[in-house]
């Protein structure tokens, strides 16, 4: 600076000041850039590795892959169990091993209990007022507690049993009417699960030809198909506000139709509610609201509005409907293609249940092979392969890598269920992997996680397993199924990706067992 002063003519102090300030600013800017660059390099080293992605566009080929879960699992071979991929402009972390999943969901469960506020989730949940997509707040804790308690207490043996047996009665009648000819079982499965959930939530049973059932079953199938691999608006949220696609509009409309069905039943239950006669899950939620009104607790009442209640019902009804029907569709295909397994299940059922009655909830402890077979189907055909997305609620870490706050995380359930470190010949259908050497049901394998874990684990697990087991048991007890003559089993899915992994429209032949 002395040199500058020596060459500046007298009277140019303003220029001197200007140059002094400029040099200072440049120095500060340079220091800031160096610090930012250093931080970026350090952060980059700590972030989970992953393939290079196009800016803004991301890994579009991966996103378009109908078996995205398998593609993500293959990335682990190169990048390790924690992989960063980019969907649109958003970096997303995929966890591909049970060790990293347990670290995130159990060891650091508070860190990863969030949900991404994507446009479709916020739109369909009426602003995050459900259980599935809501943020982890006191309101969510209250709803999970009420819903979980209602499911456990209301759906004890007799009520669950009645709902399943009533639903299966129609299924068996429809199968008999096929007269041994090949048929696609999907619509019959839809009826069973639609009725099962209607029995649980509304104490109602519909006939197969009922226009209301047909309408809403068709709406739900359309909704699942349209949602498919996800929506463009969830990658680029600005689109939902200024230029939503036709598919986004259709998904919102279809879900609105399903929510209308839920709301109609809720309003009908409110009109004839009787505190001394709690009939179903919906009545349980109304009762919780009534009790809050008696205690005059404004905070609880604000968390149990009509919107909250109908969204909770929709989570149980629609969430339970889709995952359960997808599972039963795969169960039927695997039984038709694995006759030796089917015979062993039937032999166990005949030995325990006999031929004079239907299987019941109380038979479960004595049907280890039947239950193991159901578990194996749930493993090999993971119906929600990437699960529901999580978000980091704070800066955290998994597998030694930094996970910044707000990062979206997917659990690759398919990868867990096909990890050769935990499963011998994972592509082989083998129910005995869930049994001890003496034929009893083994402790659930560590890497079997169809209902997730931690603070966002599925609240319906306590009902879903006995429900599915009872449906499967009645099916095998009453019917023998096989593929049509000359037909080879096709395990390619009808749809896959983010929403669900559904079986193709295969055909079977079924005969009544006597």
XYZ file of C-alpha atoms in Angstrom, residues 84 89 96 99 145 161 187 190 198 292 313 315 355 382-383 387 389 469-470 484 490 495 499:
23
model
C -26.558 -41.308 -3.242
C -32.509 -31.864 -8.830
C -29.373 -51.241 0.851
C -27.057 -52.849 9.110
C -51.254 -44.057 19.599
C -61.929 -63.746 12.092
C -60.681 -59.079 -9.172
C -59.739 -57.166 -4.715
C -64.731 -52.510 5.001
C -61.478 -35.385 24.234
C -59.115 -44.013 8.322
C -54.374 -44.700 5.820
C -62.068 -80.813 7.329
C -41.549 -57.297 -1.613
C -44.738 -55.460 -2.544
C -40.971 -48.413 1.231
C -39.549 -42.124 2.000
C -52.313 -65.668 7.390
C -56.029 -66.342 7.899
C -53.338 -73.863 -16.681
C -44.453 -65.500 -15.268
C -46.393 -52.504 -12.187
C -45.840 -47.230 -5.286
